[in-house]
PDB file of C-alpha atoms in Angstrom:
ATOM      1  CA  MET A   1      -0.004   0.001  -0.013  1.00  0.00           C
ATOM      2  CA  LYS A   2       1.275   3.450  -0.873  1.00  0.00           C
ATOM      3  CA  LEU A   3      -0.087   6.533   0.909  1.00  0.00           C
ATOM      4  CA  GLN A   4       0.442  10.257   0.372  1.00  0.00           C
ATOM      5  CA  ALA A   5      -0.482  13.438   2.091  1.00  0.00           C
ATOM      6  CA  VAL A   6       0.186  17.156   1.994  1.00  0.00           C
ATOM      7  CA  ASP A   7       2.851  17.642   4.659  1.00  0.00           C
ATOM      8  CA  ARG A   8       1.294  20.420   6.663  1.00  0.00           C
ATOM      9  CA  ASP A   9       1.247  18.698  10.046  1.00  0.00           C
ATOM     10  CA  ARG A  10       3.931  15.970  10.232  1.00  0.00           C
ATOM     11  CA  GLU A  11       3.124  15.024  13.807  1.00  0.00           C
ATOM     12  CA  ARG A  12      -0.570  14.383  13.001  1.00  0.00           C
ATOM     13  CA  LEU A  13       0.384  12.309   9.960  1.00  0.00           C
ATOM     14  CA  LEU A  14       2.829  10.206  11.935  1.00  0.00           C
ATOM     15  CA  GLU A  15       0.249   9.480  14.557  1.00  0.00           C
ATOM     16  CA  LEU A  16      -0.909   6.741  12.166  1.00  0.00           C
ATOM     17  CA  PHE A  17       2.203   4.707  12.714  1.00  0.00           C
ATOM     18  CA  ARG A  18       2.359   5.346  16.448  1.00  0.00           C
ATOM     19  CA  VAL A  19      -1.090   3.819  16.786  1.00  0.00           C
ATOM     20  CA  TRP A  20      -0.468   1.052  14.252  1.00  0.00           C
ATOM     21  CA  GLU A  21       2.949   0.179  15.550  1.00  0.00           C
ATOM     22  CA  GLU A  22       2.853  -3.356  14.179  1.00  0.00           C
ATOM     23  CA  VAL A  23       2.893  -2.105  10.624  1.00  0.00           C
ATOM     24  CA  SER A  24       6.159  -1.774   8.733  1.00  0.00           C
ATOM     25  CA  TYR A  25       6.633   1.302   6.568  1.00  0.00           C
ATOM     26  CA  THR A  26       9.105   3.651   4.989  1.00  0.00           C
ATOM     27  CA  LEU A  27       8.689   7.433   4.403  1.00  0.00           C
ATOM     28  CA  HIS A  28      10.004   9.760   1.798  1.00  0.00           C
ATOM     29  CA  GLU A  29       9.351  13.371   0.863  1.00  0.00           C
ATOM     30  CA  GLY A  30       8.419  15.099  -2.353  1.00  0.00           C
ATOM     31  CA  HIS A  31       7.159  18.423  -3.499  1.00  0.00           C
ATOM     32  CA  HIS A  32       5.104  20.121  -6.176  1.00  0.00           C
ATOM     33  CA  ASN A  33       5.998  23.806  -6.531  1.00  0.00           C
ATOM     34  CA  HIS A  34       5.684  25.042  -2.896  1.00  0.00           C
ATOM     35  CA  CYS A  35       3.545  22.100  -1.758  1.00  0.00           C
ATOM     36  CA  ARG A  36       5.410  19.566   0.438  1.00  0.00           C
ATOM     37  CA  ILE A  37       4.249  15.904   0.116  1.00  0.00           C
ATOM     38  CA  LEU A  38       4.877  13.032   2.429  1.00  0.00           C
ATOM     39  CA  TYR A  39       4.757   9.476   1.008  1.00  0.00           C
ATOM     40  CA  ALA A  40       4.487   6.237   2.968  1.00  0.00           C
ATOM     41  CA  HIS A  41       5.188   2.805   1.557  1.00  0.00           C
ATOM     42  CA  VAL A  42       3.470   0.287   3.828  1.00  0.00           C
ATOM     43  CA  ASP A  43       4.368  -3.383   3.776  1.00  0.00           C
ATOM     44  CA  ASP A  44       1.123  -5.270   3.108  1.00  0.00           C
ATOM     45  CA  GLU A  45       2.512  -8.482   4.680  1.00  0.00           C
ATOM     46  CA  SER A  46       3.085  -6.710   7.976  1.00  0.00           C
ATOM     47  CA  PHE A  47      -0.703  -6.598   8.516  1.00  0.00           C
ATOM     48  CA  ASP A  48      -0.533 -10.355   9.118  1.00  0.00           C
ATOM     49  CA  ARG A  49       0.815  -9.514  12.554  1.00  0.00           C
ATOM     50  CA  LEU A  50      -2.669  -8.228  13.353  1.00  0.00           C
ATOM     51  CA  LEU A  51      -4.601 -11.433  12.507  1.00  0.00           C
ATOM     52  CA  HIS A  52      -5.088 -12.073  16.199  1.00  0.00           C
ATOM     53  CA  ILE A  53      -7.305  -8.960  16.120  1.00  0.00           C
ATOM     54  CA  PHE A  54      -8.740  -8.909  12.541  1.00  0.00           C
ATOM     55  CA  PRO A  55     -10.138 -11.917  10.711  1.00  0.00           C
ATOM     56  CA  SER A  56      -8.135 -11.179   7.568  1.00  0.00           C
ATOM     57  CA  ARG A  57      -5.320  -9.038   6.181  1.00  0.00           C
ATOM     58  CA  GLU A  58      -7.828  -7.218   4.008  1.00  0.00           C
ATOM     59  CA  GLU A  59      -9.931  -6.181   6.965  1.00  0.00           C
ATOM     60  CA  ALA A  60      -6.879  -4.967   8.853  1.00  0.00           C
ATOM     61  CA  MET A  61      -5.760  -2.940   5.871  1.00  0.00           C
ATOM     62  CA  GLY A  62      -9.223  -1.459   5.506  1.00  0.00           C
ATOM     63  CA  ALA A  63      -9.302  -0.342   9.117  1.00  0.00           C
ATOM     64  CA  PHE A  64      -5.777   1.072   8.769  1.00  0.00           C
ATOM     65  CA  LEU A  65      -6.722   3.028   5.690  1.00  0.00           C
ATOM     66  CA  SER A  66      -9.840   4.467   7.271  1.00  0.00           C
ATOM     67  CA  TYR A  67      -7.819   5.797  10.201  1.00  0.00           C
ATOM     68  CA  ALA A  68      -5.110   7.092   7.807  1.00  0.00           C
ATOM     69  CA  GLN A  69      -7.778   9.040   5.911  1.00  0.00           C
ATOM     70  CA  GLU A  70      -9.038  10.643   9.112  1.00  0.00           C
ATOM     71  CA  LEU A  71      -5.483  11.960   9.719  1.00  0.00           C
ATOM     72  CA  GLY A  72      -5.073  13.404   6.206  1.00  0.00           C
ATOM     73  CA  TRP A  73      -3.543  10.527   4.248  1.00  0.00           C
ATOM     74  CA  GLU A  74      -4.938   9.044   1.080  1.00  0.00           C
ATOM     75  CA  GLU A  75      -4.046   6.131  -1.094  1.00  0.00           C
ATOM     76  CA  PHE A  76      -1.666   7.059  -3.908  1.00  0.00           C
ATOM     77  CA  PRO A  77      -4.044   7.522  -6.925  1.00  0.00           C
ATOM     78  CA  THR A  78      -3.603   5.053  -9.720  1.00  0.00           C
ATOM     79  CA  THR A  79      -7.118   5.007 -11.242  1.00  0.00           C
ATOM     80  CA  PHE A  80      -9.658   7.631 -12.153  1.00  0.00           C
ATOM     81  CA  VAL A  81     -13.143   7.891 -13.562  1.00  0.00           C
ATOM     82  CA  VAL A  82     -14.378  10.775 -15.705  1.00  0.00           C
ATOM     83  CA  TYR A  83     -17.859  12.028 -14.933  1.00  0.00           C
ATOM     84  CA  ASP A  84     -20.227  14.486 -16.610  1.00  0.00           C
ATOM     85  CA  VAL A  85     -23.962  15.003 -17.101  1.00  0.00           C
ATOM     86  CA  GLU A  86     -26.378  16.164 -19.755  1.00  0.00           C
ATOM     87  CA  TRP A  87     -29.616  17.960 -18.779  1.00  0.00           C
ATOM     88  CA  ASP A  88     -32.283  18.682 -21.389  1.00  0.00           C
ATOM     89  CA  GLY A  89     -34.593  20.548 -19.035  1.00  0.00           C
ATOM     90  CA  ASN A  90     -36.743  17.516 -18.308  1.00  0.00           C
ATOM     91  CA  SER A  91     -34.397  14.618 -17.563  1.00  0.00           C
ATOM     92  CA  LEU A  92     -30.822  14.008 -16.511  1.00  0.00           C
ATOM     93  CA  LEU A  93     -28.374  11.680 -18.299  1.00  0.00           C
ATOM     94  CA  ALA A  94     -25.138  11.022 -16.512  1.00  0.00           C
ATOM     95  CA  GLY A  95     -22.053   9.464 -18.027  1.00  0.00           C
ATOM     96  CA  ILE A  96     -18.795   8.009 -16.768  1.00  0.00           C
ATOM     97  CA  LYS A  97     -15.712   6.862 -18.603  1.00  0.00           C
ATOM     98  CA  THR A  98     -13.170   4.359 -17.295  1.00  0.00           C
ATOM     99  CA  LYS A  99     -10.630   2.085 -18.972  1.00  0.00           C
ATOM    100  CA  GLU A 100     -13.597  -0.217 -19.670  1.00  0.00           C
ATOM    101  CA  GLY A 101     -15.263   2.503 -21.812  1.00  0.00           C
ATOM    102  CA  VAL A 102     -18.208   4.891 -21.515  1.00  0.00           C
ATOM    103  CA  GLU A 103     -21.415   4.100 -19.655  1.00  0.00           C
ATOM    104  CA  PHE A 104     -24.623   6.157 -19.359  1.00  0.00           C
ATOM    105  CA  TYR A 105     -27.125   6.319 -16.464  1.00  0.00           C
ATOM    106  CA  THR A 106     -30.514   7.902 -16.013  1.00  0.00           C
ATOM    107  CA  GLN A 107     -31.412   9.805 -12.826  1.00  0.00           C
ATOM    108  CA  THR A 108     -32.956   6.685 -11.305  1.00  0.00           C
ATOM    109  CA  GLN A 109     -29.724   4.732 -11.886  1.00  0.00           C
ATOM    110  CA  LEU A 110     -27.276   7.132 -10.221  1.00  0.00           C
ATOM    111  CA  GLU A 111     -26.684   4.838  -7.256  1.00  0.00           C
ATOM    112  CA  ASN A 112     -25.480   2.134  -9.586  1.00  0.00           C
ATOM    113  CA  MET A 113     -23.144   4.623 -11.248  1.00  0.00           C
ATOM    114  CA  VAL A 114     -21.739   5.817  -7.923  1.00  0.00           C
ATOM    115  CA  ARG A 115     -20.923   2.266  -6.895  1.00  0.00           C
ATOM    116  CA  LYS A 116     -18.724   2.025 -10.014  1.00  0.00           C
ATOM    117  CA  MET A 117     -17.208   5.422  -9.371  1.00  0.00           C
ATOM    118  CA  ALA A 118     -16.358   4.670  -5.742  1.00  0.00           C
ATOM    119  CA  VAL A 119     -13.724   2.065  -6.537  1.00  0.00           C
ATOM    120  CA  HIS A 120     -11.531   4.689  -8.248  1.00  0.00           C
ATOM    121  CA  HIS A 121      -9.123   6.999  -6.444  1.00  0.00           C
ATOM    122  CA  ARG A 122     -10.080  10.109  -8.411  1.00  0.00           C
ATOM    123  CA  VAL A 123     -13.254  11.533  -9.974  1.00  0.00           C
ATOM    124  CA  VAL A 124     -12.418  13.833 -12.871  1.00  0.00           C
ATOM    125  CA  VAL A 125     -14.886  16.538 -13.866  1.00  0.00           C
ATOM    126  CA  TYR A 126     -14.585  19.778 -15.753  1.00  0.00           C
ATOM    127  CA  SER A 127     -16.912  21.803 -13.521  1.00  0.00           C
ATOM    128  CA  SER A 128     -17.821  21.166  -9.909  1.00  0.00           C
ATOM    129  CA  ASP A 129     -21.467  21.898 -10.771  1.00  0.00           C
ATOM    130  CA  VAL A 130     -22.028  18.292 -11.908  1.00  0.00           C
ATOM    131  CA  LEU A 131     -21.052  16.980  -8.478  1.00  0.00           C
ATOM    132  CA  THR A 132     -24.277  18.403  -7.020  1.00  0.00           C
ATOM    133  CA  TYR A 133     -26.262  15.619  -8.668  1.00  0.00           C
ATOM    134  CA  ILE A 134     -24.518  12.880  -6.676  1.00  0.00           C
ATOM    135  CA  LYS A 135     -23.368  14.504  -3.381  1.00  0.00           C
ATOM    136  CA  ASP A 136     -26.371  13.169  -1.504  1.00  0.00           C
ATOM    137  CA  ILE A 137     -25.524   9.589  -2.328  1.00  0.00           C
ATOM    138  CA  TYR A 138     -21.715  10.063  -2.592  1.00  0.00           C
ATOM    139  CA  PRO A 139     -20.832  12.659   0.038  1.00  0.00           C
ATOM    140  CA  GLU A 140     -17.100  11.936  -0.080  1.00  0.00           C
ATOM    141  CA  VAL A 141     -16.849  12.797  -3.790  1.00  0.00           C
ATOM    142  CA  ASP A 142     -15.545  16.314  -3.067  1.00  0.00           C
ATOM    143  CA  SER A 143     -12.518  14.849  -1.374  1.00  0.00           C
ATOM    144  CA  LYS A 144     -11.693  12.744  -4.454  1.00  0.00           C
ATOM    145  CA  SER A 145     -12.489  15.180  -7.282  1.00  0.00           C
ATOM    146  CA  TYR A 146      -9.967  16.603  -9.726  1.00  0.00           C
ATOM    147  CA  VAL A 147     -11.898  19.632 -10.986  1.00  0.00           C
ATOM    148  CA  ILE A 148     -10.315  20.960 -14.158  1.00  0.00           C
ATOM    149  CA  ALA A 149     -12.047  24.370 -14.211  1.00  0.00           C
ATOM    150  CA  ARG A 150     -11.079  25.007 -10.576  1.00  0.00           C
ATOM    151  CA  ILE A 151      -7.456  24.139 -11.308  1.00  0.00           C
ATOM    152  CA  ILE A 152      -7.365  26.441 -14.327  1.00  0.00           C
ATOM    153  CA  ALA A 153      -8.984  29.308 -12.356  1.00  0.00           C
ATOM    154  CA  LYS A 154      -6.490  28.802  -9.547  1.00  0.00           C
ATOM    155  CA  MET A 155      -3.569  28.965 -11.910  1.00  0.00           C
ATOM    156  CA  THR A 156      -4.795  31.760 -14.236  1.00  0.00           C
ATOM    157  CA  GLY A 157      -7.520  33.657 -12.383  1.00  0.00           C
ATOM    158  CA  SER A 158     -10.495  32.408 -14.383  1.00  0.00           C
ATOM    159  CA  ALA A 159     -11.631  29.417 -16.422  1.00  0.00           C
ATOM    160  CA  PRO A 160     -13.595  29.400 -19.722  1.00  0.00           C
ATOM    161  CA  ASP A 161     -16.365  26.906 -20.291  1.00  0.00           C
ATOM    162  CA  LEU A 162     -15.556  23.499 -21.739  1.00  0.00           C
ATOM    163  CA  GLU A 163     -17.002  24.375 -25.118  1.00  0.00           C
ATOM    164  CA  GLN A 164     -14.630  27.344 -25.495  1.00  0.00           C
ATOM    165  CA  ILE A 165     -11.652  25.175 -24.732  1.00  0.00           C
ATOM    166  CA  ALA A 166     -12.895  22.534 -27.130  1.00  0.00           C
ATOM    167  CA  ARG A 167     -13.062  25.060 -29.912  1.00  0.00           C
ATOM    168  CA  LEU A 168      -9.459  26.041 -29.327  1.00  0.00           C
ATOM    169  CA  HIS A 169      -8.556  22.298 -29.517  1.00  0.00           C
ATOM    170  CA  ARG A 170     -10.774  21.917 -32.610  1.00  0.00           C
ATOM    171  CA  VAL A 171     -12.661  19.153 -30.862  1.00  0.00           C
ATOM    172  CA  SER A 172     -16.430  18.534 -30.886  1.00  0.00           C
ATOM    173  CA  VAL A 173     -18.179  18.237 -27.542  1.00  0.00           C
ATOM    174  CA  GLY A 174     -21.747  18.148 -28.810  1.00  0.00           C
ATOM    175  CA  THR A 175     -22.582  14.875 -27.117  1.00  0.00           C
ATOM    176  CA  LEU A 176     -22.065  13.577 -23.610  1.00  0.00           C
ATOM    177  CA  GLU A 177     -19.719  10.922 -24.866  1.00  0.00           C
ATOM    178  CA  GLU A 178     -17.599  13.477 -26.707  1.00  0.00           C
ATOM    179  CA  ARG A 179     -17.447  15.611 -23.519  1.00  0.00           C
ATOM    180  CA  LEU A 180     -16.259  12.642 -21.476  1.00  0.00           C
ATOM    181  CA  ASN A 181     -13.585  11.794 -24.046  1.00  0.00           C
ATOM    182  CA  PHE A 182     -12.344  15.403 -24.180  1.00  0.00           C
ATOM    183  CA  ILE A 183     -12.232  15.834 -20.431  1.00  0.00           C
ATOM    184  CA  GLU A 184     -10.151  12.639 -20.203  1.00  0.00           C
ATOM    185  CA  GLU A 185      -7.748  14.039 -22.797  1.00  0.00           C
ATOM    186  CA  LEU A 186      -7.142  17.156 -20.675  1.00  0.00           C
ATOM    187  CA  VAL A 187      -6.084  15.313 -17.549  1.00  0.00           C
ATOM    188  CA  GLY A 188      -2.444  16.082 -16.771  1.00  0.00           C
ATOM    189  CA  ASN A 189      -1.903  17.467 -20.251  1.00  0.00           C
ATOM    190  CA  VAL A 190      -1.552  20.840 -21.931  1.00  0.00           C
ATOM    191  CA  VAL A 191      -4.836  22.757 -22.289  1.00  0.00           C
ATOM    192  CA  ARG A 192      -5.253  25.586 -24.767  1.00  0.00           C
ATOM    193  CA  LEU A 193      -6.814  28.725 -23.305  1.00  0.00           C
ATOM    194  CA  PRO A 194      -7.717  32.074 -24.852  1.00  0.00           C
ATOM    195  CA  GLN A 195      -4.608  33.525 -23.129  1.00  0.00           C
ATOM    196  CA  GLY A 196      -2.289  30.714 -24.118  1.00  0.00           C
ATOM    197  CA  GLU A 197      -1.362  27.143 -23.133  1.00  0.00           C
ATOM    198  CA  LEU A 198      -1.340  25.737 -19.641  1.00  0.00           C
ATOM    199  CA  GLN A 199       0.103  22.474 -18.318  1.00  0.00           C
ATOM    200  CA  LEU A 200      -2.389  20.800 -16.009  1.00  0.00           C
ATOM    201  CA  PRO A 201      -0.874  18.974 -13.006  1.00  0.00           C
ATOM    202  CA  SER A 202      -0.718  15.215 -12.631  1.00  0.00           C
ATOM    203  CA  ILE A 203      -3.838  13.469 -11.300  1.00  0.00           C
ATOM    204  CA  SER A 204      -1.648  11.664  -8.757  1.00  0.00           C
ATOM    205  CA  LEU A 205      -0.860  14.800  -6.755  1.00  0.00           C
ATOM    206  CA  PRO A 206      -2.639  15.219  -3.441  1.00  0.00           C
ATOM    207  CA  LEU A 207      -5.634  17.414  -4.062  1.00  0.00           C
ATOM    208  CA  GLY A 208      -4.419  19.798  -1.298  1.00  0.00           C
ATOM    209  CA  CYS A 209      -1.425  20.672  -3.507  1.00  0.00           C
ATOM    210  CA  LEU A 210      -3.812  21.833  -6.236  1.00  0.00           C
ATOM    211  CA  GLU A 211      -5.591  24.145  -3.824  1.00  0.00           C
ATOM    212  CA  ASP A 212      -2.496  25.786  -2.298  1.00  0.00           C
TER     213      ASP A 212
END
């Protein structure tokens, strides 16, 4: 297991390993611009030392991760899902894209969609507006979301709408599937803006680094 956290309060982060003293780990530091990052590589096999308390290694690791998240850690992101919606004034159509492809869900199927989203470390959206449709059933989505418009606005002062960016890239975003494909293309890559080009940060960075 690999964890990461914005290194604002080292003592609080290290509380994890003082409480879970049976777990073997190594730490190393990194940075993104002025954001300090602490990484922890945790030996999965060391959780077997806790089998007198937990019925399985997986349950021990799950409890460990839950406590880690309370202290500000997160699993190092290796997977993401792209999410967007289409609203015609009467009905909602939501879409997600993963490595398995694009899937669409009606408003009555959102819980099924969220179950598929929840297994991924990051939820990628262009605008945070679309998160409002699932916050009631997926309250932790804010803490997992890579919001492209927010990142652009943080770096440049403002963000155009997706359609304007698509025109600069000469890409069609007339359908929900096209929007999902284009949003995926932007992740961690160079985005063309009216004022020039901007390199978007890696999706693997702690979200706190994108907000600093």
